mmCIF file with all atom_site columns, C-alpha atoms in Angstrom:
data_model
loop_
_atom_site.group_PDB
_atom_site.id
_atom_site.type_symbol
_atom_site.label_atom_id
_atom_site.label_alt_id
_atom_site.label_comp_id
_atom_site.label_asym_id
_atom_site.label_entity_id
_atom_site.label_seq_id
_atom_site.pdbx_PDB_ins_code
_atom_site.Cartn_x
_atom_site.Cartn_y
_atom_site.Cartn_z
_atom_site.occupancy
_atom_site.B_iso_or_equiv
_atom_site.pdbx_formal_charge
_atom_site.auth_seq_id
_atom_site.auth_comp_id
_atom_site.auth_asym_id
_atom_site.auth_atom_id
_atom_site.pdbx_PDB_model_num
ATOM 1   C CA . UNK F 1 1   ? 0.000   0.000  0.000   1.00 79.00 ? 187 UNK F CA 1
ATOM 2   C CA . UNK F 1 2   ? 1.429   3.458  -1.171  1.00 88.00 ? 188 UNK F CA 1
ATOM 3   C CA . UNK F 1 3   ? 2.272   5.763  1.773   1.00 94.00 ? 189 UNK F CA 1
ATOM 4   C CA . UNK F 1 4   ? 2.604   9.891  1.791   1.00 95.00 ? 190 UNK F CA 1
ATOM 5   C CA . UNK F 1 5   ? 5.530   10.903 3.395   1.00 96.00 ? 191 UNK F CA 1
ATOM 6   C CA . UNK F 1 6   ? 7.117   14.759 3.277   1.00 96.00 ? 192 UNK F CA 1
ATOM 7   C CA . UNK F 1 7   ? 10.005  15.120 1.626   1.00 97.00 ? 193 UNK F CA 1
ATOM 8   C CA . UNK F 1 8   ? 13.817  16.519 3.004   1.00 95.00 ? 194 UNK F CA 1
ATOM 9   C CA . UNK F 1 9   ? 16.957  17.138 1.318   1.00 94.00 ? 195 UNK F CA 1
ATOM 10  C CA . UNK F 1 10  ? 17.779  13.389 2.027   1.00 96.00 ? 196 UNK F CA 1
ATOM 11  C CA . UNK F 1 11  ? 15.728  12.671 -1.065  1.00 97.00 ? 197 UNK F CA 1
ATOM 12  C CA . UNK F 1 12  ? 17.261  14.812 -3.876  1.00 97.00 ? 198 UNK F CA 1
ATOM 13  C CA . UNK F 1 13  ? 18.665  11.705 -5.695  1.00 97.00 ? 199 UNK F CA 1
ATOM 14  C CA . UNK F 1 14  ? 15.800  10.294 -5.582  1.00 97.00 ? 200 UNK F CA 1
ATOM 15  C CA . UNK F 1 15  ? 13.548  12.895 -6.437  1.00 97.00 ? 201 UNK F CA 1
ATOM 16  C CA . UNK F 1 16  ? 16.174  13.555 -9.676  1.00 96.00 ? 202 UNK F CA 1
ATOM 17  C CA . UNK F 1 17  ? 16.036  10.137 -10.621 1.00 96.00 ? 203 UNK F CA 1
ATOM 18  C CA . UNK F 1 18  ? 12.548  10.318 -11.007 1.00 96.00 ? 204 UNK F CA 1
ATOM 19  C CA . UNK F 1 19  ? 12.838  13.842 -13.076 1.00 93.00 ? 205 UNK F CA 1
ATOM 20  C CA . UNK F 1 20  ? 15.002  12.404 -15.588 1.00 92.00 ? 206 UNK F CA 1
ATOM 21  C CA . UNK F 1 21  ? 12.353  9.734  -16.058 1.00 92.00 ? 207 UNK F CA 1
ATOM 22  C CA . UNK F 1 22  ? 9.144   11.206 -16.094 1.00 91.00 ? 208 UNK F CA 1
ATOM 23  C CA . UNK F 1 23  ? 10.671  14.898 -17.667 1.00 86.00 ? 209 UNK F CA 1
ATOM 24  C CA . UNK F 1 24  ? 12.301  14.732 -20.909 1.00 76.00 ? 210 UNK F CA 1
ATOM 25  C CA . UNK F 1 25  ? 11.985  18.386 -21.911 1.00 72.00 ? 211 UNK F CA 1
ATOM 26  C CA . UNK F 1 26  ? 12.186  20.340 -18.971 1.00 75.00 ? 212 UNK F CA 1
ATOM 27  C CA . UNK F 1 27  ? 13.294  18.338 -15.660 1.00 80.00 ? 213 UNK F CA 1
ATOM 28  C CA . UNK F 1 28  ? 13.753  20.568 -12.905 1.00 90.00 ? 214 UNK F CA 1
ATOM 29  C CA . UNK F 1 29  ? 17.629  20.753 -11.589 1.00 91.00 ? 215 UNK F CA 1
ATOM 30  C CA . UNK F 1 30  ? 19.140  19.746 -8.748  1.00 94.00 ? 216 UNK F CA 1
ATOM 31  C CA . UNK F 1 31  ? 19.604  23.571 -7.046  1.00 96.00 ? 217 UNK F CA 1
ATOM 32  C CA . UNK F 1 32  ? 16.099  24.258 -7.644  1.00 95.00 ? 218 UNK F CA 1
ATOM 33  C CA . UNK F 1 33  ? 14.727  21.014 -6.090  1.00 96.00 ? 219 UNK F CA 1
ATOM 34  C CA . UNK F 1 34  ? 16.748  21.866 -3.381  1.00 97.00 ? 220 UNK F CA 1
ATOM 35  C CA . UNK F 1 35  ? 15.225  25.770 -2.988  1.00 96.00 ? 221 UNK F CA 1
ATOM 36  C CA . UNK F 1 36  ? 11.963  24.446 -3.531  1.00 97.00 ? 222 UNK F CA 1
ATOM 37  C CA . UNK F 1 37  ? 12.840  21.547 -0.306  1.00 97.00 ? 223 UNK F CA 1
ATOM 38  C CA . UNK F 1 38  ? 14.009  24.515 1.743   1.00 95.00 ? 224 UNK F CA 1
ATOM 39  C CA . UNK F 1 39  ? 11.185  27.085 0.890   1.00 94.00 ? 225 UNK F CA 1
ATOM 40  C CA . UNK F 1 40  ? 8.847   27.658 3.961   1.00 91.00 ? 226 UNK F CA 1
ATOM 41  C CA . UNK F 1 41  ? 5.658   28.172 1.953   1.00 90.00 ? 227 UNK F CA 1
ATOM 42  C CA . UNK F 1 42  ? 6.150   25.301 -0.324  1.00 94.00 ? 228 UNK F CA 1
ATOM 43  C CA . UNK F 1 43  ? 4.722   21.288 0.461   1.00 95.00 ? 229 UNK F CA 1
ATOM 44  C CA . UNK F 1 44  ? 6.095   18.956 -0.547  1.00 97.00 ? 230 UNK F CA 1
ATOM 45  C CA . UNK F 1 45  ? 4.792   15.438 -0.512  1.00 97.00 ? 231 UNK F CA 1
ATOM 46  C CA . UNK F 1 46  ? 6.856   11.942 -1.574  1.00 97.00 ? 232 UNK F CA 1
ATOM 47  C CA . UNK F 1 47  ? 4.786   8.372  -2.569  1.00 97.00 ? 233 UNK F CA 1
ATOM 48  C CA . UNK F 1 48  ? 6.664   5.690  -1.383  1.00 97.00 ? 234 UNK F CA 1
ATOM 49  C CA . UNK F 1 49  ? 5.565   2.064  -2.531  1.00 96.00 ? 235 UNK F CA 1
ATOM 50  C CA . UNK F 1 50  ? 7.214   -0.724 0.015   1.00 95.00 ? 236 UNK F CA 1
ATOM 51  C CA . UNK F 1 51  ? 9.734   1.861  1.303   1.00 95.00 ? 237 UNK F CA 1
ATOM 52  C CA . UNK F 1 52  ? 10.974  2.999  -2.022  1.00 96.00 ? 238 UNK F CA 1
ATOM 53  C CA . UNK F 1 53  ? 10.535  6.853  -2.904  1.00 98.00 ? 239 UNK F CA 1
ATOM 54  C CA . UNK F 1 54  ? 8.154   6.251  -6.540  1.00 98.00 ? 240 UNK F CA 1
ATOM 55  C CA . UNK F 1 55  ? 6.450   9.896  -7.004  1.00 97.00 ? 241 UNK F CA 1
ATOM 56  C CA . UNK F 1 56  ? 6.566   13.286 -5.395  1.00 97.00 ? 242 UNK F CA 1
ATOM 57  C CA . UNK F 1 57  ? 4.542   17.086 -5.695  1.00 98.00 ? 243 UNK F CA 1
ATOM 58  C CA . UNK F 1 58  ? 6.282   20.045 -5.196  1.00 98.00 ? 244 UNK F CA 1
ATOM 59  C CA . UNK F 1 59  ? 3.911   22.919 -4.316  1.00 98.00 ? 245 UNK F CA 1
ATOM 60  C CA . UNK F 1 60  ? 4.403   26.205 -3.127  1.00 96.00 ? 246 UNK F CA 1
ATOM 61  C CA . UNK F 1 61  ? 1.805   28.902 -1.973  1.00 94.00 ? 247 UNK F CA 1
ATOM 62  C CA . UNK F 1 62  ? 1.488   33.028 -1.968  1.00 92.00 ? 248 UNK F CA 1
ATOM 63  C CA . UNK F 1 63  ? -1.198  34.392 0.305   1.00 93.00 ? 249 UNK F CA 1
ATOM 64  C CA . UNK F 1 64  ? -4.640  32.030 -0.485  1.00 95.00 ? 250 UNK F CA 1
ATOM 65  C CA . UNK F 1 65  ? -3.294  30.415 -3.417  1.00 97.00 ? 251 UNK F CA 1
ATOM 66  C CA . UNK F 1 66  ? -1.095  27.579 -4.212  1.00 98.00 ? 252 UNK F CA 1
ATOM 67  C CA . UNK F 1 67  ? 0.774   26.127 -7.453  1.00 98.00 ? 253 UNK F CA 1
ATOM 68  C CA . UNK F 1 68  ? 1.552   22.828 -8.603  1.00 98.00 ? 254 UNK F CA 1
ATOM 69  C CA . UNK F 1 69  ? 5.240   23.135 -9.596  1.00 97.00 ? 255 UNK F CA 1
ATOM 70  C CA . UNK F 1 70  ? 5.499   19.554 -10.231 1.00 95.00 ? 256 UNK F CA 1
ATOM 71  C CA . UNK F 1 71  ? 4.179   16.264 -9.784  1.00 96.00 ? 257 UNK F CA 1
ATOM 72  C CA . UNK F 1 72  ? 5.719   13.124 -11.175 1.00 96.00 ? 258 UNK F CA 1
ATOM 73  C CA . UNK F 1 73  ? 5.325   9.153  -10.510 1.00 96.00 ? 259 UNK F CA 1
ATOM 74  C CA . UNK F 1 74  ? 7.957   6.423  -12.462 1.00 96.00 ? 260 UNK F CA 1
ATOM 75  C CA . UNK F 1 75  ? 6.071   5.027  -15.288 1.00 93.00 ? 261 UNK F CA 1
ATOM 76  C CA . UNK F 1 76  ? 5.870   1.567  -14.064 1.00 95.00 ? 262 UNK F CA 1
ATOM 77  C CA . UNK F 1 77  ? 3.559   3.381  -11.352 1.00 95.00 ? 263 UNK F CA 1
ATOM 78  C CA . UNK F 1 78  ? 1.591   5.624  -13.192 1.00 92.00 ? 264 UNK F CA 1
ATOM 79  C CA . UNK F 1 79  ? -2.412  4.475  -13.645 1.00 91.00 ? 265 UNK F CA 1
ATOM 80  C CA . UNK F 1 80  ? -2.966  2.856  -10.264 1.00 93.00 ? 266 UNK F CA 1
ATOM 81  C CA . UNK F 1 81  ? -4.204  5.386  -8.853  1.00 94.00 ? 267 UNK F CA 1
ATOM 82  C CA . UNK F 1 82  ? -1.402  7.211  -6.888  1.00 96.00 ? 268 UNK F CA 1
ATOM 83  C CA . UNK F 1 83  ? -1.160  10.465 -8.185  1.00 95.00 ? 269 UNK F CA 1
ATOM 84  C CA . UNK F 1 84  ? -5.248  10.824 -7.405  1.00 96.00 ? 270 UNK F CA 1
ATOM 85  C CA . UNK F 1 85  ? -4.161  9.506  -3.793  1.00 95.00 ? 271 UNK F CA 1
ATOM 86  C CA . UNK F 1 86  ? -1.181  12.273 -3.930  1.00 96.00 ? 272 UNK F CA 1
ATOM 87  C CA . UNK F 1 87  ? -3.339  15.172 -4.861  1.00 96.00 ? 273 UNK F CA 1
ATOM 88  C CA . UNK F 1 88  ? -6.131  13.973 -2.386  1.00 96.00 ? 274 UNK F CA 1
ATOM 89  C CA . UNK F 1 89  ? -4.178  13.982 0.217   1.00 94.00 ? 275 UNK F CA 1
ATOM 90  C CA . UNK F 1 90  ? -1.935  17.187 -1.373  1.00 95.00 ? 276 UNK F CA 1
ATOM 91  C CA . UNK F 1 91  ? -5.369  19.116 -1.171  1.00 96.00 ? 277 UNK F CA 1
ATOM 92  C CA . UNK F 1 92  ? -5.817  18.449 2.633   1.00 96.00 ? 278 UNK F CA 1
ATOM 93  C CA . UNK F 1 93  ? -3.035  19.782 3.245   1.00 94.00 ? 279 UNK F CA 1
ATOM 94  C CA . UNK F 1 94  ? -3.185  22.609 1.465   1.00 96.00 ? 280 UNK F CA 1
ATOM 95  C CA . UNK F 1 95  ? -6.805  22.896 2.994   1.00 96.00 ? 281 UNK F CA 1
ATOM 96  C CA . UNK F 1 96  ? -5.852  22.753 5.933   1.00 95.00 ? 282 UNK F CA 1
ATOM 97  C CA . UNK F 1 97  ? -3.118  25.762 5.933   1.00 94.00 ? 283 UNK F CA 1
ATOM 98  C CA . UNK F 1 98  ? -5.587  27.941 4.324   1.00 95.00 ? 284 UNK F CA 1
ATOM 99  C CA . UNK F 1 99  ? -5.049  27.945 0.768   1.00 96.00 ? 285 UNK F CA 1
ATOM 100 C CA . UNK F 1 100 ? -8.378  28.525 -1.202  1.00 97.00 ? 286 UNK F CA 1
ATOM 101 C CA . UNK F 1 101 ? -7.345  27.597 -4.995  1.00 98.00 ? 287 UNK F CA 1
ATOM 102 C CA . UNK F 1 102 ? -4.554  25.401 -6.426  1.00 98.00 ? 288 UNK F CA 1
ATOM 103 C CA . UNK F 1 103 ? -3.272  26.448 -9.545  1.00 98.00 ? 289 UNK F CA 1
ATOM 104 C CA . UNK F 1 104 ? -0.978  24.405 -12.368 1.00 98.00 ? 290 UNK F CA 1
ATOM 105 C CA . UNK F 1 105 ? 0.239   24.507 -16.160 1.00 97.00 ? 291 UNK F CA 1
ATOM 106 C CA . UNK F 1 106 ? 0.643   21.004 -18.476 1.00 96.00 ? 292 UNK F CA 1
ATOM 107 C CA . UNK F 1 107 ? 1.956   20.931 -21.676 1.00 93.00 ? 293 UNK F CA 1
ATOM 108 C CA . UNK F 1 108 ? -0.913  20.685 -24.005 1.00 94.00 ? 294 UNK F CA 1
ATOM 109 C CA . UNK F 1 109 ? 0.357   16.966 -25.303 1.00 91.00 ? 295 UNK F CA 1
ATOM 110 C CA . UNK F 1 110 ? 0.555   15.696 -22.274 1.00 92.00 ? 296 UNK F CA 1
ATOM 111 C CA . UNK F 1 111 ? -2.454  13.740 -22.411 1.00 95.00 ? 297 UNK F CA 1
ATOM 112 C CA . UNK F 1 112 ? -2.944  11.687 -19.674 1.00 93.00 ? 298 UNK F CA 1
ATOM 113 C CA . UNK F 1 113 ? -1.687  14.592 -17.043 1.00 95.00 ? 299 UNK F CA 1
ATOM 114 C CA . UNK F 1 114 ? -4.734  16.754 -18.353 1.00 98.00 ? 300 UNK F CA 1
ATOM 115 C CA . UNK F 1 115 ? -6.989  13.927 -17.755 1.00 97.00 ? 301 UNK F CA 1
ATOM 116 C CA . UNK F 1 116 ? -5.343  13.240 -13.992 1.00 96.00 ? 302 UNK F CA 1
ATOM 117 C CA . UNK F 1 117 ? -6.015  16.997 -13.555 1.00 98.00 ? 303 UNK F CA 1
ATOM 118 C CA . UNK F 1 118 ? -10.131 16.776 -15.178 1.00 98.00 ? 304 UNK F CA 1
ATOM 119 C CA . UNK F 1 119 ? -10.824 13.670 -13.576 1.00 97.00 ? 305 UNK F CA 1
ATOM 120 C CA . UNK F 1 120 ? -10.133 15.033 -9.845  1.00 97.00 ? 306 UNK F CA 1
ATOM 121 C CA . UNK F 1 121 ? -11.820 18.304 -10.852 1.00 98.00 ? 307 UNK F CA 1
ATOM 122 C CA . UNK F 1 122 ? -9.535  20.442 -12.073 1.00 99.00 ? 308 UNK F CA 1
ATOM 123 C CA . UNK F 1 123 ? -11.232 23.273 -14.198 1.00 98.00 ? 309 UNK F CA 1
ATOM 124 C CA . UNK F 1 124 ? -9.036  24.711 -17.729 1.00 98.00 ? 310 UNK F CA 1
ATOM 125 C CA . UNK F 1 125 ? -8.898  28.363 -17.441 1.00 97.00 ? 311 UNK F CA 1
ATOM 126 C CA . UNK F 1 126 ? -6.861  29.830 -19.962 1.00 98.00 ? 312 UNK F CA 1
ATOM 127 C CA . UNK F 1 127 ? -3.876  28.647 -22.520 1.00 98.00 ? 313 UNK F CA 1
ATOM 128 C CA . UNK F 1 128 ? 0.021   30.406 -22.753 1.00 97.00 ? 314 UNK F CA 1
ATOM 129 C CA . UNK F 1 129 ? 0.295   30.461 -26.760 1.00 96.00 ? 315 UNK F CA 1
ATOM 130 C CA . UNK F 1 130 ? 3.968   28.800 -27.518 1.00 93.00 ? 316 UNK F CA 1
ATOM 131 C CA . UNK F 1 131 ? 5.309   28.577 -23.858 1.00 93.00 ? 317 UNK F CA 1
ATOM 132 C CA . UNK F 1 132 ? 7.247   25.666 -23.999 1.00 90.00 ? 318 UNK F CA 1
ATOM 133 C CA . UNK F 1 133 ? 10.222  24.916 -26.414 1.00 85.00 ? 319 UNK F CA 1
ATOM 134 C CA . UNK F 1 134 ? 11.466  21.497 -27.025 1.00 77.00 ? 320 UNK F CA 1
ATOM 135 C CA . UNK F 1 135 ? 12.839  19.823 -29.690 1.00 76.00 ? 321 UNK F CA 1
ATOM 136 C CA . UNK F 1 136 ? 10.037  19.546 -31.558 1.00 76.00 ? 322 UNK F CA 1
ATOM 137 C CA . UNK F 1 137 ? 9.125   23.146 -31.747 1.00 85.00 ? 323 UNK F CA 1
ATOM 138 C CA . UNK F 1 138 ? 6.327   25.036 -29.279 1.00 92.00 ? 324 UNK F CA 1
ATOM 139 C CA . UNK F 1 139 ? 4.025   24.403 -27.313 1.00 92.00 ? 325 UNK F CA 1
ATOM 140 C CA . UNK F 1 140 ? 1.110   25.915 -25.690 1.00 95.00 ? 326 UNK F CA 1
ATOM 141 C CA . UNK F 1 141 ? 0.816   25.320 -21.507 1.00 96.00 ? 327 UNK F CA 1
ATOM 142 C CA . UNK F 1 142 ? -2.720  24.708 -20.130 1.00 98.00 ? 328 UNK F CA 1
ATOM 143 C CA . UNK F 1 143 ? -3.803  26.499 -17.327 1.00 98.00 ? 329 UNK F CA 1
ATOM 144 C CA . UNK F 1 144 ? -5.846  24.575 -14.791 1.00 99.00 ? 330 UNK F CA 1
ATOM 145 C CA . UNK F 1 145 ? -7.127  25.755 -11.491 1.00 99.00 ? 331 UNK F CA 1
ATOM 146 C CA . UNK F 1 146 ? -9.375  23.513 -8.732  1.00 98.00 ? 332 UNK F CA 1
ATOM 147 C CA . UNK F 1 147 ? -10.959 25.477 -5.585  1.00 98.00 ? 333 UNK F CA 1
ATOM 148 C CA . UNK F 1 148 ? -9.844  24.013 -2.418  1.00 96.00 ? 334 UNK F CA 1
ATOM 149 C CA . UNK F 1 149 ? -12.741 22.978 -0.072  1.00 85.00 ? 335 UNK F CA 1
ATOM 150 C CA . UNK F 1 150 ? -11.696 22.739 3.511   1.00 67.00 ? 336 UNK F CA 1
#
């Protein structure tokens, strides 16, 4: 059974192992993993599956409102179910410190984050014309936003 833990500077490797899996384009570094591990207005919540570190979010907050920076599981543990659990329990949290909306961008091709993000609620709100580079060009970002009830 999958188990939330928070997550310390002790997990960096971890956590970048993970990036270079799930994040081809744009995987965060390790300097800003570490500033966002540090930051006092950020949570940040690890999935661990039989003691092993499998997924994280990375959230931080400004007044009412907070952001989903990232949120990643390995492939061999994506559609079970874990990232819903993570953002559940993610949105407690958040709930519970206050925060009224959570906010996020995904890259318009990535498919089967938008419908992660639509099938726990998440509403579209707008669209960043040619945000992201990559390889193959531009890309527009989503914007998504789901209201927090505490």
């Amino acid at each position: 059974m999958p188990e939330l833990v928070s997550l310390f500077s002790a997990d960096i490797p971890l956590i970048m192992q993970i990036e270079a899996q799930c994040f081809t384009d744009d995987h965060w570094s390790e300097k800003q993993i570490q500033q966002q591990l540090l930051n006092v207005n950020a949570i940040n919540l690890g999935i661990k599956v039989q003691g092993d570190l499998v997924g994280y979010a990375l959230v931080g907050s400004v007044l009412d409102e907070a952001e989903l920076y990232q949120i990643a599981l390995l492939p061999e543990c994506q559609g079970r179910g874990m990232a819903t659990e993570l953002l559940a329990q993610l949105c407690q949290q958040l709930a519970v410190a206050g925060m009224q909306r959570l906010l996020l961008e995904v890259r318009e091709r990535n498919v089967a984050a938008i419908r992660l993000y639509e099938s726990f609620g998440f509403t579209q709100d707008g669209r960043r014309k040619g945000y992201y580079a990559s390889v193959a060009g531009v890309e527009d970002a989503l914007l998504y936003s789901y209201r927090i009830r505490g």
